[in-house]
Amino acid sequence: MGKLTVLALRVVIVSLLAGSVGVQTVMATLLAADLDEAGLADRRVPVVVIVVLGVVAAQTVLACVWRLVTMMRRGTVFSPAAFRYVDVVIGAFTAAALLVCTLGAVLAPGEEVAPGLVLLLGGVALGVLAVALIVLVLRMLLAQAVARDVEASQMQAELDEVI
């Protein structure tokens, strides 16, 4: 990755983090007010909590991606330390999928929310879970790359001894 690409990615990550803080503070309050007006006052607290936790999951992913990009720039991304961040990303996506499912379950009872919206939330949850599974596959590829890197280092050390 070039320096310009890393800089652009970091600008995007910082922008998303700043926007997510805005969502957590301002938009969550406005959402609570809108839920009252929509006749969902009894579900206001669970919905707002789910939204805030979903934003926390997204912030967690952004922080881990920042760390992985930093490791990549230092040339240490193919090390066992990278697994910790990838595992956290997988966990955050899985948690986000569960939160979207929970949101659908909270909104499902009653006539206030259309059944199609609840079904749409189920599809979104499935999509987020698919992203978690894709990251899991990428983690397996990272494990193979780390193993190859260790093997190459050992072979280089053996070759250095021979020479």
GROMACS .gro file of N, CA and C in nm:
model
  489
    1MET      N    1   0.084  -0.118   0.000
    1MET     CA    2   0.000   0.000   0.000
    1MET      C    3   0.088   0.124   0.000
    2GLY      N    4   0.054   0.217  -0.085
    2GLY     CA    5   0.130   0.340  -0.091
    2GLY      C    6   0.093   0.435   0.022
    3LYS      N    7   0.178   0.533   0.040
    3LYS     CA    8   0.154   0.631   0.146
    3LYS      C    9   0.025   0.709   0.123
    4LEU      N   10  -0.005   0.739  -0.003
    4LEU     CA   11  -0.127   0.813  -0.035
    4LEU      C   12  -0.251   0.730  -0.002
    5THR      N   13  -0.246   0.601  -0.032
    5THR     CA   14  -0.358   0.513  -0.002
    5THR      C   15  -0.381   0.503   0.149
    6VAL      N   16  -0.272   0.488   0.223
    6VAL     CA   17  -0.284   0.480   0.368
    6VAL      C   18  -0.339   0.611   0.424
    7LEU      N   19  -0.291   0.722   0.373
    7LEU     CA   20  -0.340   0.852   0.419
    7LEU      C   21  -0.489   0.868   0.389
    8ALA      N   22  -0.530   0.829   0.269
    8ALA     CA   23  -0.671   0.838   0.232
    8ALA      C   24  -0.757   0.749   0.322
    9LEU      N   25  -0.709   0.628   0.349
    9LEU     CA   26  -0.783   0.537   0.436
    9LEU      C   27  -0.794   0.594   0.577
   10ARG      N   28  -0.687   0.652   0.626
   10ARG     CA   29  -0.691   0.710   0.760
   10ARG      C   30  -0.785   0.830   0.767
   11VAL      N   31  -0.789   0.910   0.662
   11VAL     CA   32  -0.882   1.023   0.658
   11VAL      C   33  -1.025   0.972   0.662
   12VAL      N   34  -1.053   0.867   0.586
   12VAL     CA   35  -1.187   0.808   0.585
   12VAL      C   36  -1.222   0.752   0.723
   13ILE      N   37  -1.128   0.683   0.786
   13ILE     CA   38  -1.153   0.625   0.918
   13ILE      C   39  -1.181   0.734   1.021
   14VAL      N   40  -1.100   0.840   1.020
   14VAL     CA   41  -1.122   0.950   1.114
   14VAL      C   42  -1.258   1.016   1.089
   15SER      N   43  -1.293   1.034   0.963
   15SER     CA   44  -1.424   1.093   0.929
   15SER      C   45  -1.538   1.005   0.979
   16LEU      N   46  -1.525   0.875   0.957
   16LEU     CA   47  -1.629   0.784   1.003
   16LEU      C   48  -1.639   0.781   1.155
   17LEU      N   49  -1.525   0.785   1.222
   17LEU     CA   50  -1.527   0.788   1.369
   17LEU      C   51  -1.592   0.916   1.420
   18ALA      N   52  -1.559   1.029   1.360
   18ALA     CA   53  -1.620   1.155   1.401
   18ALA      C   54  -1.771   1.153   1.376
   19GLY      N   55  -1.810   1.102   1.260
   19GLY     CA   56  -1.953   1.091   1.230
   19GLY      C   57  -2.025   0.997   1.324
   20SER      N   58  -1.959   0.889   1.363
   20SER     CA   59  -2.023   0.793   1.453
   20SER      C   60  -2.043   0.852   1.592
   21VAL      N   61  -1.950   0.937   1.635
   21VAL     CA   62  -1.969   1.005   1.764
   21VAL      C   63  -2.089   1.098   1.755
   22GLY      N   64  -2.105   1.164   1.641
   22GLY     CA   65  -2.224   1.247   1.620
   22GLY      C   66  -2.352   1.166   1.624
   23VAL      N   67  -2.349   1.049   1.564
   23VAL     CA   68  -2.467   0.962   1.566
   23VAL      C   69  -2.498   0.921   1.710
   24GLN      N   70  -2.395   0.887   1.785
   24GLN     CA   71  -2.417   0.842   1.923
   24GLN      C   72  -2.474   0.953   2.010
   25THR      N   73  -2.435   1.076   1.986
   25THR     CA   74  -2.479   1.183   2.073
   25THR      C   75  -2.608   1.248   2.024
   26VAL      N   76  -2.604   1.306   1.905
   26VAL     CA   77  -2.717   1.383   1.856
   26VAL      C   78  -2.827   1.293   1.800
   27MET      N   79  -2.790   1.203   1.710
   27MET     CA   80  -2.891   1.124   1.640
   27MET      C   81  -2.965   1.028   1.733
   28ALA      N   82  -2.897   0.975   1.833
   28ALA     CA   83  -2.964   0.884   1.926
   28ALA      C   84  -3.073   0.958   2.003
   29THR      N   85  -3.047   1.082   2.039
   29THR     CA   86  -3.147   1.163   2.108
   29THR      C   87  -3.266   1.191   2.016
   30LEU      N   88  -3.236   1.228   1.892
   30LEU     CA   89  -3.344   1.254   1.796
   30LEU      C   90  -3.423   1.127   1.765
   31LEU      N   91  -3.355   1.014   1.759
   31LEU     CA   92  -3.423   0.887   1.736
   31LEU      C   93  -3.522   0.857   1.848
   32ALA      N   94  -3.479   0.881   1.972
   32ALA     CA   95  -3.568   0.859   2.085
   32ALA      C   96  -3.694   0.945   2.074
   33ALA      N   97  -3.679   1.069   2.035
   33ALA     CA   98  -3.794   1.158   2.018
   33ALA      C   99  -3.884   1.110   1.904
   34ASP      N  100  -3.824   1.067   1.794
   34ASP     CA  101  -3.902   1.017   1.681
   34ASP      C  102  -3.979   0.891   1.716
   35LEU      N  103  -3.920   0.805   1.798
   35LEU     CA  104  -3.989   0.683   1.839
   35LEU      C  105  -4.111   0.716   1.924
   36ASP      N  106  -4.101   0.819   2.005
   36ASP     CA  107  -4.218   0.862   2.083
   36ASP      C  108  -4.331   0.906   1.991
   37GLU      N  109  -4.295   0.985   1.888
   37GLU     CA  110  -4.397   1.034   1.794
   37GLU      C  111  -4.457   0.923   1.709
   38ALA      N  112  -4.380   0.817   1.684
   38ALA     CA  113  -4.426   0.708   1.599
   38ALA      C  114  -4.508   0.606   1.676
   39GLY      N  115  -4.530   0.628   1.804
   39GLY     CA  116  -4.609   0.533   1.883
   39GLY      C  117  -4.527   0.415   1.933
   40LEU      N  118  -4.397   0.431   1.937
   40LEU     CA  119  -4.310   0.323   1.983
   40LEU      C  120  -4.239   0.362   2.113
   41ALA      N  121  -4.305   0.441   2.196
   41ALA     CA  122  -4.244   0.489   2.320
   41ALA      C  123  -4.206   0.374   2.412
   42ASP      N  124  -4.283   0.267   2.409
   42ASP     CA  125  -4.253   0.153   2.496
   42ASP      C  126  -4.126   0.079   2.453
   43ARG      N  127  -4.083   0.099   2.330
   43ARG     CA  128  -3.962   0.031   2.280
   43ARG      C  129  -3.846   0.128   2.260
   44ARG      N  130  -3.862   0.250   2.307
   44ARG     CA  131  -3.761   0.354   2.287
   44ARG      C  132  -3.625   0.314   2.343
   45VAL      N  133  -3.621   0.270   2.467
   45VAL     CA  134  -3.493   0.239   2.532
   45VAL      C  135  -3.421   0.124   2.462
   46PRO      N  136  -3.487   0.010   2.435
   46PRO     CA  137  -3.414  -0.097   2.368
   46PRO      C  138  -3.363  -0.057   2.228
   47VAL      N  139  -3.443   0.017   2.155
   47VAL     CA  140  -3.402   0.056   2.020
   47VAL      C  141  -3.281   0.149   2.025
   48VAL      N  142  -3.284   0.248   2.113
   48VAL     CA  143  -3.172   0.341   2.124
   48VAL      C  144  -3.046   0.268   2.172
   49VAL      N  145  -3.061   0.177   2.266
   49VAL     CA  146  -2.945   0.101   2.316
   49VAL      C  147  -2.887   0.015   2.204
   50ILE      N  148  -2.972  -0.048   2.125
   50ILE     CA  149  -2.925  -0.131   2.014
   50ILE      C  150  -2.851  -0.045   1.912
   51VAL      N  151  -2.904   0.071   1.880
   51VAL     CA  152  -2.839   0.160   1.783
   51VAL      C  153  -2.703   0.205   1.835
   52VAL      N  154  -2.697   0.246   1.961
   52VAL     CA  155  -2.570   0.292   2.018
   52VAL      C  156  -2.468   0.178   2.021
   53LEU      N  157  -2.511   0.059   2.059
   53LEU     CA  158  -2.419  -0.056   2.060
   53LEU      C  159  -2.374  -0.092   1.918
   54GLY      N  160  -2.462  -0.076   1.821
   54GLY     CA  161  -2.424  -0.099   1.682
   54GLY      C  162  -2.316  -0.002   1.636
   55VAL      N  163  -2.329   0.123   1.679
   55VAL     CA  164  -2.228   0.223   1.645
   55VAL      C  165  -2.096   0.188   1.715
   56VAL      N  166  -2.102   0.140   1.838
   56VAL     CA  167  -1.981   0.098   1.909
   56VAL      C  168  -1.913  -0.017   1.834
   57ALA      N  169  -1.991  -0.110   1.782
   57ALA     CA  170  -1.934  -0.220   1.703
   57ALA      C  171  -1.863  -0.166   1.579
   58ALA      N  172  -1.924  -0.069   1.512
   58ALA     CA  173  -1.861  -0.009   1.394
   58ALA      C  174  -1.733   0.065   1.432
   59GLN      N  175  -1.735   0.136   1.544
   59GLN     CA  176  -1.615   0.206   1.590
   59GLN      C  177  -1.503   0.108   1.622
   60THR      N  178  -1.539  -0.005   1.678
   60THR     CA  179  -1.441  -0.108   1.710
   60THR      C  180  -1.374  -0.159   1.583
   61VAL      N  181  -1.454  -0.183   1.481
   61VAL     CA  182  -1.399  -0.230   1.352
   61VAL      C  183  -1.305  -0.124   1.295
   62LEU      N  184  -1.345   0.001   1.301
   62LEU     CA  185  -1.260   0.108   1.247
   62LEU      C  186  -1.127   0.117   1.321
   63ALA      N  187  -1.132   0.106   1.453
   63ALA     CA  188  -1.008   0.111   1.532
   63ALA      C  189  -0.916  -0.006   1.497
   64CYS      N  190  -0.973  -0.124   1.480
   64CYS     CA  191  -0.892  -0.241   1.445
   64CYS      C  192  -0.833  -0.228   1.305
   65VAL      N  193  -0.909  -0.174   1.212
   65VAL     CA  194  -0.857  -0.153   1.077
   65VAL      C  195  -0.742  -0.052   1.081
   66TRP      N  196  -0.756   0.051   1.163
   66TRP     CA  197  -0.647   0.149   1.180
   66TRP      C  198  -0.520   0.078   1.228
   67ARG      N  199  -0.534  -0.008   1.328
   67ARG     CA  200  -0.418  -0.079   1.382
   67ARG      C  201  -0.357  -0.172   1.277
   68LEU      N  202  -0.441  -0.241   1.200
   68LEU     CA  203  -0.391  -0.331   1.097
   68LEU      C  204  -0.319  -0.254   0.987
   69VAL      N  205  -0.369  -0.138   0.951
   69VAL     CA  206  -0.301  -0.056   0.851
   69VAL      C  207  -0.166  -0.009   0.905
   70THR      N  208  -0.163   0.026   1.033
   70THR     CA  209  -0.036   0.065   1.096
   70THR      C  210   0.063  -0.050   1.093
   71MET      N  211   0.015  -0.170   1.125
   71MET     CA  212   0.102  -0.288   1.121
   71MET      C  213   0.151  -0.314   0.979
   72MET      N  214   0.064  -0.293   0.882
   72MET     CA  215   0.102  -0.315   0.743
   72MET      C  216   0.212  -0.216   0.702
   73ARG      N  217   0.198  -0.090   0.742
   73ARG     CA  218   0.300   0.010   0.708
   73ARG      C  219   0.434  -0.022   0.772
   74ARG      N  220   0.431  -0.084   0.891
   74ARG     CA  221   0.555  -0.120   0.961
   74ARG      C  222   0.612  -0.254   0.913
   75GLY      N  223   0.534  -0.326   0.834
   75GLY     CA  224   0.578  -0.455   0.785
   75GLY      C  225   0.560  -0.568   0.885
   76THR      N  226   0.470  -0.548   0.982
   76THR     CA  227   0.449  -0.651   1.086
   76THR      C  228   0.310  -0.713   1.079
   77VAL      N  229   0.237  -0.690   0.969
   77VAL     CA  230   0.101  -0.742   0.961
   77VAL      C  231   0.100  -0.894   0.951
   78PHE      N  232   0.206  -0.952   0.896
   78PHE     CA  233   0.214  -1.098   0.886
   78PHE      C  234   0.280  -1.155   1.011
   79SER      N  235   0.220  -1.125   1.124
   79SER     CA  236   0.269  -1.174   1.252
   79SER      C  237   0.149  -1.218   1.335
   80PRO      N  238   0.174  -1.299   1.437
   80PRO     CA  239   0.062  -1.343   1.522
   80PRO      C  240  -0.012  -1.229   1.590
   81ALA      N  241   0.049  -1.113   1.606
   81ALA     CA  242  -0.018  -1.001   1.671
   81ALA      C  243  -0.138  -0.951   1.590
   82ALA      N  244  -0.134  -0.971   1.459
   82ALA     CA  245  -0.244  -0.925   1.374
   82ALA      C  246  -0.372  -1.004   1.398
   83PHE      N  247  -0.359  -1.127   1.444
   83PHE     CA  248  -0.477  -1.211   1.466
   83PHE      C  249  -0.570  -1.150   1.570
   84ARG      N  250  -0.513  -1.085   1.670
   84ARG     CA  251  -0.595  -1.025   1.776
   84ARG      C  252  -0.692  -0.924   1.716
   85TYR      N  253  -0.644  -0.839   1.626
   85TYR     CA  254  -0.729  -0.737   1.567
   85TYR      C  255  -0.830  -0.797   1.471
   86VAL      N  256  -0.789  -0.896   1.395
   86VAL     CA  257  -0.881  -0.961   1.302
   86VAL      C  258  -0.990  -1.034   1.382
   87ASP      N  259  -0.953  -1.098   1.492
   87ASP     CA  260  -1.053  -1.166   1.575
   87ASP      C  261  -1.154  -1.067   1.633
   88VAL      N  262  -1.107  -0.950   1.673
   88VAL     CA  263  -1.198  -0.847   1.726
   88VAL      C  264  -1.292  -0.800   1.616
   89VAL      N  265  -1.242  -0.784   1.494
   89VAL     CA  266  -1.328  -0.745   1.382
   89VAL      C  267  -1.436  -0.849   1.358
   90ILE      N  268  -1.398  -0.976   1.360
   90ILE     CA  269  -1.496  -1.084   1.342
   90ILE      C  270  -1.601  -1.078   1.453
   91GLY      N  271  -1.556  -1.060   1.575
   91GLY     CA  272  -1.649  -1.051   1.688
   91GLY      C  273  -1.742  -0.931   1.678
   92ALA      N  274  -1.688  -0.817   1.633
   92ALA     CA  275  -1.770  -0.697   1.620
   92ALA      C  276  -1.876  -0.714   1.512
   93PHE      N  277  -1.840  -0.776   1.399
   93PHE     CA  278  -1.939  -0.799   1.295
   93PHE      C  279  -2.045  -0.899   1.340
   94THR      N  280  -2.003  -1.001   1.412
   94THR     CA  281  -2.100  -1.098   1.465
   94THR      C  282  -2.194  -1.031   1.565
   95ALA      N  283  -2.139  -0.948   1.652
   95ALA     CA  284  -2.222  -0.875   1.748
   95ALA      C  285  -2.319  -0.782   1.676
   96ALA      N  286  -2.271  -0.716   1.571
   96ALA     CA  287  -2.357  -0.626   1.495
   96ALA      C  288  -2.472  -0.704   1.429
   97ALA      N  289  -2.443  -0.823   1.378
   97ALA     CA  290  -2.549  -0.906   1.319
   97ALA      C  291  -2.653  -0.943   1.424
   98LEU      N  292  -2.607  -0.979   1.543
   98LEU     CA  293  -2.700  -1.011   1.651
   98LEU      C  294  -2.781  -0.889   1.693
   99LEU      N  295  -2.718  -0.773   1.693
   99LEU     CA  296  -2.790  -0.651   1.729
   99LEU      C  297  -2.900  -0.619   1.627
  100VAL      N  298  -2.871  -0.638   1.498
  100VAL     CA  299  -2.972  -0.612   1.396
  100VAL      C  300  -3.087  -0.711   1.409
  101CYS      N  301  -3.054  -0.836   1.438
  101CYS     CA  302  -3.160  -0.936   1.462
  101CYS      C  303  -3.244  -0.897   1.582
  102THR      N  304  -3.178  -0.854   1.687
  102THR     CA  305  -3.248  -0.813   1.809
  102THR      C  306  -3.337  -0.692   1.780
  103LEU      N  307  -3.289  -0.599   1.701
  103LEU     CA  308  -3.370  -0.483   1.664
  103LEU      C  309  -3.497  -0.528   1.591
  104GLY      N  310  -3.481  -0.622   1.501
  104GLY     CA  311  -3.599  -0.675   1.432
  104GLY      C  312  -3.697  -0.739   1.528
  105ALA      N  313  -3.644  -0.813   1.625
  105ALA     CA  314  -3.731  -0.878   1.724
  105ALA      C  315  -3.801  -0.776   1.812
  106VAL      N  316  -3.733  -0.667   1.844
  106VAL     CA  317  -3.793  -0.563   1.927
  106VAL      C  318  -3.903  -0.489   1.851
  107LEU      N  319  -3.881  -0.467   1.722
  107LEU     CA  320  -3.977  -0.393   1.642
  107LEU      C  321  -4.092  -0.478   1.588
  108ALA      N  322  -4.077  -0.609   1.589
  108ALA     CA  323  -4.175  -0.698   1.525
  108ALA      C  324  -4.315  -0.694   1.588
  109PRO      N  325  -4.329  -0.700   1.719
  109PRO     CA  326  -4.465  -0.707   1.774
  109PRO      C  327  -4.544  -0.578   1.749
  110GLY      N  328  -4.671  -0.595   1.725
  110GLY     CA  329  -4.759  -0.479   1.708
  110GLY      C  330  -4.777  -0.440   1.563
  111GLU      N  331  -4.855  -0.335   1.546
  111GLU     CA  332  -4.891  -0.287   1.412
  111GLU      C  333  -4.811  -0.165   1.370
  112GLU      N  334  -4.728  -0.109   1.460
  112GLU     CA  335  -4.659   0.017   1.432
  112GLU      C  336  -4.552   0.003   1.324
  113VAL      N  337  -4.489  -0.112   1.316
  113VAL     CA  338  -4.380  -0.133   1.221
  113VAL      C  339  -4.425  -0.235   1.117
  114ALA      N  340  -4.402  -0.202   0.991
  114ALA     CA  341  -4.443  -0.290   0.883
  114ALA      C  342  -4.363  -0.420   0.887
  115PRO      N  343  -4.428  -0.533   0.858
  115PRO     CA  344  -4.357  -0.662   0.857
  115PRO      C  345  -4.242  -0.665   0.757
  116GLY      N  346  -4.255  -0.591   0.648
  116GLY     CA  347  -4.148  -0.586   0.548
  116GLY      C  348  -4.021  -0.525   0.605
  117LEU      N  349  -4.036  -0.428   0.694
  117LEU     CA  350  -3.918  -0.367   0.756
  117LEU      C  351  -3.847  -0.467   0.847
  118VAL      N  352  -3.925  -0.546   0.919
  118VAL     CA  353  -3.865  -0.648   1.006
  118VAL      C  354  -3.794  -0.753   0.921
  119LEU      N  355  -3.854  -0.790   0.810
  119LEU     CA  356  -3.791  -0.885   0.718
  119LEU      C  357  -3.663  -0.825   0.658
  120LEU      N  358  -3.668  -0.698   0.625
  120LEU     CA  359  -3.551  -0.629   0.574
  120LEU      C  360  -3.438  -0.630   0.677
  121LEU      N  361  -3.470  -0.609   0.803
  121LEU     CA  362  -3.369  -0.615   0.909
  121LEU      C  363  -3.308  -0.755   0.919
  122GLY      N  364  -3.390  -0.857   0.898
  122GLY     CA  365  -3.337  -0.994   0.897
  122GLY      C  366  -3.237  -1.013   0.783
  123GLY      N  367  -3.267  -0.956   0.667
  123GLY     CA  368  -3.175  -0.964   0.555
  123GLY      C  369  -3.046  -0.887   0.581
  124VAL      N  370  -3.057  -0.773   0.646
  124VAL     CA  371  -2.938  -0.695   0.681
  124VAL      C  372  -2.852  -0.774   0.781
  125ALA      N  373  -2.918  -0.836   0.878
  125ALA     CA  374  -2.844  -0.917   0.976
  125ALA      C  375  -2.770  -1.030   0.906
  126LEU      N  376  -2.834  -1.093   0.810
  126LEU     CA  377  -2.769  -1.200   0.734
  126LEU      C  378  -2.650  -1.146   0.654
  127GLY      N  379  -2.665  -1.028   0.596
  127GLY     CA  380  -2.554  -0.967   0.523
  127GLY      C  381  -2.436  -0.933   0.613
  128VAL      N  382  -2.464  -0.879   0.732
  128VAL     CA  383  -2.356  -0.846   0.825
  128VAL      C  384  -2.287  -0.973   0.873
  129LEU      N  385  -2.364  -1.078   0.896
  129LEU     CA  386  -2.305  -1.206   0.934
  129LEU      C  387  -2.218  -1.261   0.821
  130ALA      N  388  -2.261  -1.239   0.698
  130ALA     CA  389  -2.180  -1.283   0.583
  130ALA      C  390  -2.046  -1.210   0.581
  131VAL      N  391  -2.047  -1.083   0.615
  131VAL     CA  392  -1.920  -1.008   0.622
  131VAL      C  393  -1.830  -1.068   0.729
  132ALA      N  394  -1.887  -1.105   0.844
  132ALA     CA  395  -1.808  -1.168   0.950
  132ALA      C  396  -1.747  -1.299   0.899
  133LEU      N  397  -1.821  -1.375   0.822
  133LEU     CA  398  -1.768  -1.501   0.769
  133LEU      C  399  -1.660  -1.475   0.663
  134ILE      N  400  -1.676  -1.371   0.584
  134ILE     CA  401  -1.573  -1.336   0.486
  134ILE      C  402  -1.444  -1.297   0.558
  135VAL      N  403  -1.457  -1.219   0.664
  135VAL     CA  404  -1.338  -1.180   0.741
  135VAL      C  405  -1.275  -1.304   0.804
  136LEU      N  406  -1.356  -1.400   0.844
  136LEU     CA  407  -1.303  -1.525   0.899
  136LEU      C  408  -1.221  -1.599   0.793
  137VAL      N  409  -1.270  -1.603   0.671
  137VAL     CA  410  -1.194  -1.666   0.562
  137VAL      C  411  -1.063  -1.590   0.539
  138LEU      N  412  -1.070  -1.457   0.542
  138LEU     CA  413  -0.948  -1.377   0.526
  138LEU      C  414  -0.851  -1.401   0.641
  139ARG      N  415  -0.904  -1.428   0.761
  139ARG     CA  416  -0.818  -1.461   0.875
  139ARG      C  417  -0.742  -1.592   0.847
  140MET      N  418  -0.812  -1.688   0.787
  140MET     CA  419  -0.747  -1.815   0.753
  140MET      C  420  -0.637  -1.791   0.650
  141LEU      N  421  -0.661  -1.702   0.554
  141LEU     CA  422  -0.557  -1.669   0.457
  141LEU      C  423  -0.439  -1.600   0.524
  142LEU      N  424  -0.468  -1.515   0.623
  142LEU     CA  425  -0.361  -1.450   0.699
  142LEU      C  426  -0.280  -1.554   0.776
  143ALA      N  427  -0.348  -1.653   0.831
  143ALA     CA  428  -0.277  -1.760   0.904
  143ALA      C  429  -0.184  -1.836   0.810
  144GLN      N  430  -0.231  -1.864   0.689
  144GLN     CA  431  -0.145  -1.931   0.592
  144GLN      C  432  -0.025  -1.844   0.554
  145ALA      N  433  -0.048  -1.715   0.537
  145ALA     CA  434   0.061  -1.624   0.500
  145ALA      C  435   0.163  -1.615   0.613
  146VAL      N  436   0.115  -1.611   0.738
  146VAL     CA  437   0.207  -1.605   0.852
  146VAL      C  438   0.289  -1.733   0.859
  147ALA      N  439   0.224  -1.847   0.836
  147ALA     CA  440   0.297  -1.974   0.838
  147ALA      C  441   0.402  -1.978   0.728
  148ARG      N  442   0.368  -1.928   0.610
  148ARG     CA  443   0.464  -1.925   0.500
  148ARG      C  444   0.579  -1.830   0.531
  149ASP      N  445   0.548  -1.719   0.596
  149ASP     CA  446   0.651  -1.622   0.631
  149ASP      C  447   0.748  -1.682   0.733
  150VAL      N  448   0.694  -1.755   0.831
  150VAL     CA  449   0.779  -1.821   0.931
  150VAL      C  450   0.866  -1.926   0.863
  151GLU      N  451   0.804  -2.003   0.774
  151GLU     CA  452   0.877  -2.106   0.702
  151GLU      C  453   0.988  -2.045   0.616
  152ALA      N  454   0.959  -1.935   0.548
  152ALA     CA  455   1.059  -1.869   0.466
  152ALA      C  456   1.173  -1.814   0.552
  153SER      N  457   1.140  -1.761   0.669
  153SER     CA  458   1.245  -1.711   0.760
  153SER      C  459   1.336  -1.823   0.807
  154GLN      N  460   1.276  -1.939   0.837
  154GLN     CA  461   1.356  -2.053   0.879
  154GLN      C  462   1.446  -2.101   0.766
  155MET      N  463   1.394  -2.106   0.646
  155MET     CA  464   1.475  -2.149   0.531
  155MET      C  465   1.587  -2.050   0.506
  156GLN      N  466   1.560  -1.921   0.520
  156GLN     CA  467   1.663  -1.819   0.501
  156GLN      C  468   1.772  -1.834   0.606
  157ALA      N  469   1.732  -1.864   0.731
  157ALA     CA  470   1.831  -1.884   0.837
  157ALA      C  471   1.918  -2.006   0.807
  158GLU      N  472   1.856  -2.113   0.760
  158GLU     CA  473   1.933  -2.233   0.724
  158GLU      C  474   2.028  -2.204   0.608
  159LEU      N  475   1.981  -2.128   0.511
  159LEU     CA  476   2.065  -2.093   0.396
  159LEU      C  477   2.180  -2.004   0.440
  160ASP      N  478   2.156  -1.914   0.530
  160ASP     CA  479   2.262  -1.827   0.583
  160ASP      C  480   2.369  -1.910   0.655
  161GLU      N  481   2.327  -2.014   0.726
  161GLU     CA  482   2.423  -2.101   0.796
  161GLU      C  483   2.510  -2.177   0.697
  162VAL      N  484   2.450  -2.223   0.588
  162VAL     CA  485   2.524  -2.298   0.487
  162VAL      C  486   2.627  -2.208   0.419
  163ILE      N  487   2.588  -2.089   0.393
  163ILE     CA  488   2.678  -1.996   0.321
  163ILE      C  489   2.775  -1.941   0.422
   0.00000   0.00000   0.00000
